[in-house]
């Protein structure tokens, strides 16, 4: 009725809306809570971006200094020198691996005998020192004290003899001989037990005997090693000059910053006298622009010299290759030799490309912003706080994170999904009641606790296992580092199993029971129903479980920081499967480790924020994909 | 109308071959008795309808015939037996998986697998280890034709079965069941979620297929029972009240309870 449209409900009427209602208040309370979380999330993102995005201009400036001061020029040669050093080291390792491999029996025998003796000296050493001190100094030795010391010495001896290590390569007689020598050994004795010395001599002579046929190889290595001597000293001279240029540039930067601060302060001061004073100070701080041209000119004069040295090294290196032995008898030695030979062509082509690079290099080429981005994303070095030049390349960190995630998922996917399938499909209610809470309980263990279990138990056990003779067929054994990608991966697997298990179990549970019923009514067995109907129907949910597990693994910090070994280097993939037993650093670990120590606002500080942004984006992407799968599964 | 309490089956067609023989069957859910001394013969080439109010035990009896009740914890047959081809199906030496290959089942709610139409029909054969593609192709086409679905789906066999309409899905489930040529087809209220047109199609289908199978259909729909079945069994409170020729039950039931139920006085 149009007439009524404008008429209000009378104030006193019971249909009249009340101005304030308790219900509304409650509504606003909850709305504000929800709103707050969104505001905080937005603030976090804004903060991350604000701190992080300043990184690229700053890094660009550093790379510019790197070029203007000539460090980049020196690095062209230095890179080849390093490659040369690595080849030399590979060959040396091959040489010693060959000798030690051939003298394996003698090596183990000597090591074991020495281990017996060491166990004894470690235990009795401190007491022995005390006895020697109190008898040696010429002063009247106190007999009472000496007696106590001697008694102690006997006690330590007994203890040491009770805890001697195993010696599988020594005969019982030989072991007995060493033990009896230790049993009668006096504190004053300085010679090693006779058999220990004899075995060491035996080893030395065997090694010498095996070195005999390898003499040519040895000489080749030596001549290769000395081939780079001239290039090395040239690089050293250039290094000195460019470092001082860089320092001058950096100092000028600092002065300039000071001056700006003073000027800004002067602008904010009202008192004219004070302002004059500050302006004068700012003027004084005005640095003269450091002279980069003169040292650069002298650096450029070295170009022909550098080129000549490179050509010489290339020539002698090319001549060395055919002189290397075709193969070596010991597996490890041969592998190292083959690795070196494989690296040779790359090394030679780098060497021959160097002269062109050197002659075309100029310090005036501008450094664009994209160079900083590319260097960050694809840089193979993460070097900070160094004297030479800082590099922020995330490749070694990303490789570490990915390899650890690979190990973790390789273990966690079969275990997590397998147990989910078992619990959901085959377990009796009693088993379910035990297994489910136990697996979910793992999640309750704080990651730092898992971390030190990893260091103390897992790392040590793995190390002990890896030196056992019967396990030497495992690639990568014996391992050099107790803390490595594999240990971190195993612990992260343990941490992600509950995530994968719970979500995969949910996914299996969400499969409508009508499917199972239909399948059974069609005469499918339990196993057939599980694998042909239930798992395919739950597949996207299981995939989501795996992705969320991956997100957990990538984002986990504490365990990797404690257990991954924290070596910032791209693992050496030439080691085959052994690559998984190398230490590594991760994207998360680097932030946790370095953020506390960097100066606020520095390029390094901002670099860590960019790593954080990267992690944020990656984990967000993984989770979003996972949720897409979950939604598809529940639809 | 004679009020007799004799639940024994009258045998209108003595020539019909007995396919499933149920004798004195008692069945418990935990401690509550769901079926009491059921004795009943199901005949080959006939459709038998089970009717009765909710909770009367008709579905339970149906699920006893292919032992689907085994999956529910706490259930057991306490007395009596079910014989299919003279084999007691509750004998411990019976492999329930093999039993179900001969006793197919269609459920109340259509439940095709989230696979293609083709794979749904082929599922039973694949589970028996049939690998020959030609054999499977032929069986799929034959079953879909029998289920009067072939013309509707022949061009989209590889599409997901979940894209079919409710009626088509239910017919697909029937096709899936008969693809493996079972002896008995059990249908648990197959039309309760379908519209009248889809229901009519399913009923027609049952009527056409009954020459090859023994059909048992549980239904709440009196007209449906009257339309599709040859015999009707009326259950009440776990007991078989009356079992006889469908025509006779609907025109002249012998038991007062049956008459009351059929005429809609309770249920």
PDB file of C-alpha atoms in Angstrom, chain B residues 52-58 220 261 267:
ATOM      1  CA  UNK B  52       6.365 -54.530   4.959  1.00  0.00           C
ATOM      2  CA  UNK B  53       6.668 -51.514   7.220  1.00  0.00           C
ATOM      3  CA  UNK B  54      10.067 -50.027   8.083  1.00  0.00           C
ATOM      4  CA  UNK B  55      12.127 -52.213  10.383  1.00  0.00           C
ATOM      5  CA  UNK B  56      10.189 -55.362   9.556  1.00  0.00           C
ATOM      6  CA  UNK B  57      13.331 -57.205   8.480  1.00  0.00           C
ATOM      7  CA  UNK B  58      12.829 -57.357   4.733  1.00  0.00           C
ATOM      8  CA  UNK B 220       7.843 -49.688   0.079  1.00  0.00           C
ATOM      9  CA  UNK B 261      -0.932 -52.915   5.497  1.00  0.00           C
ATOM     10  CA  UNK B 267       3.021 -48.747   7.760  1.00  0.00           C
TER      11      UNK B 267
END
